Coordinates of N, CA, C and O in Angstrom, one line a residue:
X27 N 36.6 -51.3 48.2 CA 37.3 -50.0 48.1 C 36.5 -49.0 47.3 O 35.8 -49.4 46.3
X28 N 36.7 -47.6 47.8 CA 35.9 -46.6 47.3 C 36.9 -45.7 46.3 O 37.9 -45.2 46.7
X29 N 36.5 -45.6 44.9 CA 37.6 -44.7 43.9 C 37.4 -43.2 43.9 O 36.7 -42.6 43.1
X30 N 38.1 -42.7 44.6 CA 37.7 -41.2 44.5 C 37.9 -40.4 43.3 O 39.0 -40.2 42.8
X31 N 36.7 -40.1 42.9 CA 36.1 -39.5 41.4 C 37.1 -37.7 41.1 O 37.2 -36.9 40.2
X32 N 37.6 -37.8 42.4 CA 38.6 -36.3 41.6 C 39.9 -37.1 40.9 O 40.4 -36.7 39.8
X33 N 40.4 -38.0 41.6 CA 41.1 -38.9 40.8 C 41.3 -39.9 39.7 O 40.6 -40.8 39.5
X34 N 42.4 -39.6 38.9 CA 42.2 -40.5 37.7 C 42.8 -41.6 38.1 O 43.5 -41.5 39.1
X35 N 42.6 -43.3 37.4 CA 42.4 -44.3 38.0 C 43.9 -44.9 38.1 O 44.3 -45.9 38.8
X36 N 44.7 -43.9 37.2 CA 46.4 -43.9 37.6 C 46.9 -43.8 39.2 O 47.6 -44.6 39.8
X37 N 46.7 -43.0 39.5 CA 46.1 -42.0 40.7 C 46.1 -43.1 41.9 O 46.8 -43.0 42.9
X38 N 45.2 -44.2 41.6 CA 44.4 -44.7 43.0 C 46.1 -46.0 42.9 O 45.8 -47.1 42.6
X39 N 47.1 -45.8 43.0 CA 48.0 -46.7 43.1 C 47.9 -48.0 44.1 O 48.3 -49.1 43.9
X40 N 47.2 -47.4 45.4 CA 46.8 -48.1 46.3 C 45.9 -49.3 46.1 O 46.0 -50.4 46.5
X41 N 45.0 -48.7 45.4 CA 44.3 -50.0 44.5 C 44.3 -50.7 43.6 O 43.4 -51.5 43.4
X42 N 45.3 -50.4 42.8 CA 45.7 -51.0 41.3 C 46.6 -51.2 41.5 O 47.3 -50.3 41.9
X43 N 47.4 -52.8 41.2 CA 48.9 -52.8 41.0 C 48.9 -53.1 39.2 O 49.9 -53.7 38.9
X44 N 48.2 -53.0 38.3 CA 48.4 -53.8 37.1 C 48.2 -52.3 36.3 O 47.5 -51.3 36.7
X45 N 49.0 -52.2 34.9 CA 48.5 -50.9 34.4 C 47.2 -51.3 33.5 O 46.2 -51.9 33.8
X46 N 47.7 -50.7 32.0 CA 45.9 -50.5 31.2 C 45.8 -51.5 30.3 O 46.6 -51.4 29.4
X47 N 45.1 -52.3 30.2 CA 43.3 -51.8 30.4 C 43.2 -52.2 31.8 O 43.7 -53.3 32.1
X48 N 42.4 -51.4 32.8 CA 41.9 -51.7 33.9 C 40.5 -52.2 34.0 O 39.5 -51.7 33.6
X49 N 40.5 -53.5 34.7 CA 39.1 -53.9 34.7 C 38.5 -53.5 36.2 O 39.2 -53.6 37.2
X50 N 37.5 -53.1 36.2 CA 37.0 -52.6 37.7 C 35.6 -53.7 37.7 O 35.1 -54.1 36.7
X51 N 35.3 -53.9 38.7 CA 34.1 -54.3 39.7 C 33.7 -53.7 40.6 O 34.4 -53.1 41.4
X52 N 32.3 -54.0 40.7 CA 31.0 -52.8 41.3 C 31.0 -54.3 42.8 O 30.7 -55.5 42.7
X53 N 31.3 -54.1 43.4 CA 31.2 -55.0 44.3 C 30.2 -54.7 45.7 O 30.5 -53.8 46.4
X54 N 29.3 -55.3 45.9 CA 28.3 -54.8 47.0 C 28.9 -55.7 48.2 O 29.9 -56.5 48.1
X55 N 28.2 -55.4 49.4 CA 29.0 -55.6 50.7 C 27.6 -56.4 51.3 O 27.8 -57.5 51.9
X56 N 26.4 -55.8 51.1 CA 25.2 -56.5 51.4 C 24.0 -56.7 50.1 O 23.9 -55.9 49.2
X57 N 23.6 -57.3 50.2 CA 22.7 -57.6 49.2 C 21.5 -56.9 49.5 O 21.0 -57.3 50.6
X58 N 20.7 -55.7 48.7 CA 19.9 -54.9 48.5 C 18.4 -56.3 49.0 O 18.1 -57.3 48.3
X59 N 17.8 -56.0 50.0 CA 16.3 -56.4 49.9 C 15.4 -56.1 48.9 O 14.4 -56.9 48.9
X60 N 15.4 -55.5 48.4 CA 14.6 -54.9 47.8 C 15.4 -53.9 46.5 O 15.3 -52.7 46.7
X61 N 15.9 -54.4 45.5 CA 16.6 -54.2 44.7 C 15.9 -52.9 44.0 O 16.6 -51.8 44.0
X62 N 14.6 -52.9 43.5 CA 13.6 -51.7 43.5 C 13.6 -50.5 44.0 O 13.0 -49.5 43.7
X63 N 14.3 -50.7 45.0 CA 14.1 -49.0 45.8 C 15.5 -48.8 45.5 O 15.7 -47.9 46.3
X64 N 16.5 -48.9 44.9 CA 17.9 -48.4 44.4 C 17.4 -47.2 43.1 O 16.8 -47.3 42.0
X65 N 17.9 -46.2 43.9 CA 17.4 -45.1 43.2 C 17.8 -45.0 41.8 O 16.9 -45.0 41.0
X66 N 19.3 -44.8 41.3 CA 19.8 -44.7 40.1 C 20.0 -45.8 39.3 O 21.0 -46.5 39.4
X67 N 19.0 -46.0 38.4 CA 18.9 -47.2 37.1 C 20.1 -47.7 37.0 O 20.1 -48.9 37.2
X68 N 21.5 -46.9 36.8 CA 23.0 -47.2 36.4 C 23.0 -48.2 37.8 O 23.0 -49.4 37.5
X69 N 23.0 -48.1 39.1 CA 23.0 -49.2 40.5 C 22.5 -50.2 40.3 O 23.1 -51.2 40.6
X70 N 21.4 -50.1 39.9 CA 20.3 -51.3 39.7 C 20.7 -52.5 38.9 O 20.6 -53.6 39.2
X71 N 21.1 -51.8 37.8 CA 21.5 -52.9 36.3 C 23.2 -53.1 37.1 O 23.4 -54.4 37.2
X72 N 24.0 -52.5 37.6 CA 25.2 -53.2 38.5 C 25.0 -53.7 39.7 O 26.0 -53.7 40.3
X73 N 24.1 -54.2 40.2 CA 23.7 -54.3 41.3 C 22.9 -56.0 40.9 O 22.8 -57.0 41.6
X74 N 22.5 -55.9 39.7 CA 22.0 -57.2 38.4 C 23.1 -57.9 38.4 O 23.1 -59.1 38.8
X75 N 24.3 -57.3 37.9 CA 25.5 -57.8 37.4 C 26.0 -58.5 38.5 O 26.0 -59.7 38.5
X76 N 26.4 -57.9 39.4 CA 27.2 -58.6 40.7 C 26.5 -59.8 41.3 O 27.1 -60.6 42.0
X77 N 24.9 -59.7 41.0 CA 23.8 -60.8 41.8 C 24.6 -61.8 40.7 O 25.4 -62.7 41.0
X78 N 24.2 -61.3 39.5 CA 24.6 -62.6 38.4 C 26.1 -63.4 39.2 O 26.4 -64.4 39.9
X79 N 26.7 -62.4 38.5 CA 28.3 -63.1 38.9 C 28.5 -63.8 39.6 O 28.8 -65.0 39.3
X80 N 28.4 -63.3 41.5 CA 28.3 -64.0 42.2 C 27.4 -65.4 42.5 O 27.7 -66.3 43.3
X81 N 26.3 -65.3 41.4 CA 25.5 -66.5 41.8 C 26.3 -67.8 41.1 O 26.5 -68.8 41.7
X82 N 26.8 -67.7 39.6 CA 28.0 -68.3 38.4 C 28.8 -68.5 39.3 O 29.2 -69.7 39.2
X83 N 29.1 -68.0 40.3 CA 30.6 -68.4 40.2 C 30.5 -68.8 42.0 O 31.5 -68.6 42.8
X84 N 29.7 -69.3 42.2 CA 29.0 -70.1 43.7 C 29.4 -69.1 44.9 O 29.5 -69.5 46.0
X85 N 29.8 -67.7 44.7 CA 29.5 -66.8 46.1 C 28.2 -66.6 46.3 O 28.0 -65.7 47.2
X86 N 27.3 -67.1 45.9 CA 25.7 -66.5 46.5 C 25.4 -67.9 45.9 O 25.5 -68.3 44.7
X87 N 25.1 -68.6 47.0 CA 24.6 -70.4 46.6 C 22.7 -70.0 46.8 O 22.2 -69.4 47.8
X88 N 22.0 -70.4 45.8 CA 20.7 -70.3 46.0 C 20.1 -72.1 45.3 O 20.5 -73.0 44.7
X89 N 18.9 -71.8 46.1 CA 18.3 -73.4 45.8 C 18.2 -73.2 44.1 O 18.8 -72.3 43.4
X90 N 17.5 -74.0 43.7 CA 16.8 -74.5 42.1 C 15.9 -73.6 42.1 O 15.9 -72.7 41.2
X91 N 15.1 -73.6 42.9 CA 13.8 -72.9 42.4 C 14.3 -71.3 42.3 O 13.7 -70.6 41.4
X92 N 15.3 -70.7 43.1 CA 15.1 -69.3 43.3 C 16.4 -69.4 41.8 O 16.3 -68.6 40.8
X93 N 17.2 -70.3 41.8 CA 18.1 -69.7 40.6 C 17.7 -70.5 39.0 O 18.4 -70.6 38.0
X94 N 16.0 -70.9 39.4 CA 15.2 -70.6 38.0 C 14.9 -69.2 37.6 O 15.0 -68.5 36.5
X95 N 14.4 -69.0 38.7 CA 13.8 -67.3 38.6 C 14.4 -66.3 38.6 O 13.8 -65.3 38.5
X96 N 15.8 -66.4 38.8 CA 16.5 -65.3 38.9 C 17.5 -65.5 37.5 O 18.3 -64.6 37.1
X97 N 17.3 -66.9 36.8 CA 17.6 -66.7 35.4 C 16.6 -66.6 34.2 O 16.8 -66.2 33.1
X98 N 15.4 -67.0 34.7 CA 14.4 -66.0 33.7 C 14.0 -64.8 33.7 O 12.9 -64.5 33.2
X99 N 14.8 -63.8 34.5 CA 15.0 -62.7 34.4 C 15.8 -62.2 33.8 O 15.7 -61.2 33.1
X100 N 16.9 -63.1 34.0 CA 18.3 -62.7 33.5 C 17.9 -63.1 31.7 O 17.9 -62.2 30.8
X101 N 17.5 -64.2 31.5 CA 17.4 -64.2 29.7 C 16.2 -63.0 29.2 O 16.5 -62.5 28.1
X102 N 15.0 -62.5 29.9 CA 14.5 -61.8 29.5 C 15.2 -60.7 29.5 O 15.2 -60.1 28.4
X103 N 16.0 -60.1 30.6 CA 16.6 -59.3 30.2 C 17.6 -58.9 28.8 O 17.9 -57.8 28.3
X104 N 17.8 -60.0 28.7 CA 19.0 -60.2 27.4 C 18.3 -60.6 26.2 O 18.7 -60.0 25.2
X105 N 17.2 -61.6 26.0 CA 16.3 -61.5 24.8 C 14.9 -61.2 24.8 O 14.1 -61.6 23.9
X106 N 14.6 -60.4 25.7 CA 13.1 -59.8 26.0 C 12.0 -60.9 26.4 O 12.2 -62.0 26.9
X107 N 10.8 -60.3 26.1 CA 10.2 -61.6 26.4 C 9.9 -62.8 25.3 O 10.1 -62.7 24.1
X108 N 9.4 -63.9 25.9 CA 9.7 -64.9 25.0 C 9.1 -65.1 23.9 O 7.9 -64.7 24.0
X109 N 9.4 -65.5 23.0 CA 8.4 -65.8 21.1 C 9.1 -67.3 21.2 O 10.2 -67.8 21.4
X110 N 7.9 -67.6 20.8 CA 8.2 -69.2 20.6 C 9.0 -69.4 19.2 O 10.0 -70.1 19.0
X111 N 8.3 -68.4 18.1 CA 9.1 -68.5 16.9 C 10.9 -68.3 17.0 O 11.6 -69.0 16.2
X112 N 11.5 -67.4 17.7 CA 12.8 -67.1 18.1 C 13.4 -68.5 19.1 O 14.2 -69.4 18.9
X113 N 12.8 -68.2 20.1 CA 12.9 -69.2 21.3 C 12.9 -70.7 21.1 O 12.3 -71.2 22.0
X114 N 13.2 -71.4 20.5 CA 13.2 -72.7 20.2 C 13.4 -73.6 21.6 O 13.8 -73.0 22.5
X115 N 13.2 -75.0 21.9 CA 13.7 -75.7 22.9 C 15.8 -75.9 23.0 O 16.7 -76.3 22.3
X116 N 15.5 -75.6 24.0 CA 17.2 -75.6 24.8 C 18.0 -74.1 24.5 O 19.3 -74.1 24.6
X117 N 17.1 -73.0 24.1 CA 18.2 -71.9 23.9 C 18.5 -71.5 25.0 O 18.7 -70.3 25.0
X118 N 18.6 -72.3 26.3 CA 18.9 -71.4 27.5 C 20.2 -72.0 27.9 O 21.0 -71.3 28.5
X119 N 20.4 -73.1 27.5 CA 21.6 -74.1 27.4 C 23.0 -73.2 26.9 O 24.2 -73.5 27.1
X120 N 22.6 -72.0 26.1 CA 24.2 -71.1 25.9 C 24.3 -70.3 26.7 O 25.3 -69.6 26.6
X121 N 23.7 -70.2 27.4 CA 23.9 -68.9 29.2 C 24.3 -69.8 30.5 O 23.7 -70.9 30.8
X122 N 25.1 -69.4 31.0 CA 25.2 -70.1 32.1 C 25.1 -69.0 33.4 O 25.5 -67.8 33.3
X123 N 24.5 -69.5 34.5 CA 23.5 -69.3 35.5 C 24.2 -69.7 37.1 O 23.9 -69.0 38.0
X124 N 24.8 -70.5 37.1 CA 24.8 -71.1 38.5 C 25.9 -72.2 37.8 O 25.9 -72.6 36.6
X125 N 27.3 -72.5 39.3 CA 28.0 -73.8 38.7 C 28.0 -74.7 38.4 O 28.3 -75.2 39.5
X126 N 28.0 -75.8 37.6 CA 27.3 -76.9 37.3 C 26.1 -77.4 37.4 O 25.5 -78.2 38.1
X127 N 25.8 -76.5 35.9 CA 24.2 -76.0 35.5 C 23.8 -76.8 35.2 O 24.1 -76.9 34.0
X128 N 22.8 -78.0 35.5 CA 21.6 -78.8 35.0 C 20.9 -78.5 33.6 O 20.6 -77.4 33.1
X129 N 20.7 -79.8 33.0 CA 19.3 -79.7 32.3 C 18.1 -78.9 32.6 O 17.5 -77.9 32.2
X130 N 18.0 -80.1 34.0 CA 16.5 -79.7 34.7 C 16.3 -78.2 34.8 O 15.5 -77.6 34.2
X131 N 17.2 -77.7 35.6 CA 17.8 -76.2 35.9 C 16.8 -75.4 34.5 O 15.6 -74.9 34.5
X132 N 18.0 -75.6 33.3 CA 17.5 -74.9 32.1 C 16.0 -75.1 31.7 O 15.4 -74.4 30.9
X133 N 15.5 -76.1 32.2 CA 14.1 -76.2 31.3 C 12.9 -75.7 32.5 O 11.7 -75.4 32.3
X134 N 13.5 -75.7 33.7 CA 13.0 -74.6 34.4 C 13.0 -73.1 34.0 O 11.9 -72.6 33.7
X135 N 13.7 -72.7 33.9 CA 14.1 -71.5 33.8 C 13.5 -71.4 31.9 O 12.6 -70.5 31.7
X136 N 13.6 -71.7 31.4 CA 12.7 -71.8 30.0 C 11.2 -71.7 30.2 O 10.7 -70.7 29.7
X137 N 10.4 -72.5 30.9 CA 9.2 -72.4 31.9 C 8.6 -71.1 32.6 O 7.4 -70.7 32.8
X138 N 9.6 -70.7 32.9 CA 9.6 -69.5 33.7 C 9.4 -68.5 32.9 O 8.4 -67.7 32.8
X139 N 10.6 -68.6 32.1 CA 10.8 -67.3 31.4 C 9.1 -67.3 30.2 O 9.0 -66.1 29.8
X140 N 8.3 -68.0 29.8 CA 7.5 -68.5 29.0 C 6.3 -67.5 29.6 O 5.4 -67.0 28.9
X141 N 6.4 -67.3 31.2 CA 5.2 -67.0 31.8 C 5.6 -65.2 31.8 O 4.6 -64.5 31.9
X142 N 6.9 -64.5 31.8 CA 6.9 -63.4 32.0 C 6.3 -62.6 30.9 O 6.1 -63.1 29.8
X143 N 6.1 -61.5 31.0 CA 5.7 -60.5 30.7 C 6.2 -58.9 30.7 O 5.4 -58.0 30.2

């Protein structure tokens, strides 16, 4: 559903039955090929979010290898890139990624994240 911006979010009754605090979601319909050519930064980083979510909560099922890599993006994103002095073994074990997240999983994705830049 699309919120029309001359309206306040009281307004869209049609799409809200709960009152405040209203939680909203950016919800995509197709998944961006090429996530890079999304012109406004604000799309991009929501467009991040919904990949995440969806991948957590098993609407976008991806193998091991692709949901290593798409969580050493996600920790870089959230603690930059890696320092061994910060980064200790297993700090990927407090983020969760995909449902019924592996060891293996995390020390991939630790691996990964080691190589970015």
């Amino acid at each position: 559903y699309w919120l029309d911006p001359a309206k306040t979010l009281a307004e869209h009754k049609e799409l809200i039955n709960t009152g405040p605090p209203y939680t909203l979601y950016f919800g995509i319909k197709f998944y961006a090929e090429d996530p890079c050519k999304l012109k406004e930064e604000i799309t991009r980083y929501q467009f991040f979010l919904q990949v995440k979510q969806d991948a957590l909560q098993g609407r976008l099922p991806c193998p091991v290898n692709i949901a290593a890599q798409l969580g050493a993006y996600a920790i870089q994103a959230e603690l930059g890139d890696h320092d061994p002095c910060k980064h200790t073994a297993g700090y990927v074990s407090e983020y969760r990624f995909v449902p019924d997240q592996k060891e293996e999983l995390e020390e991939a994705i630790e691996r990964i994240h080691k190589t970015l830049t």
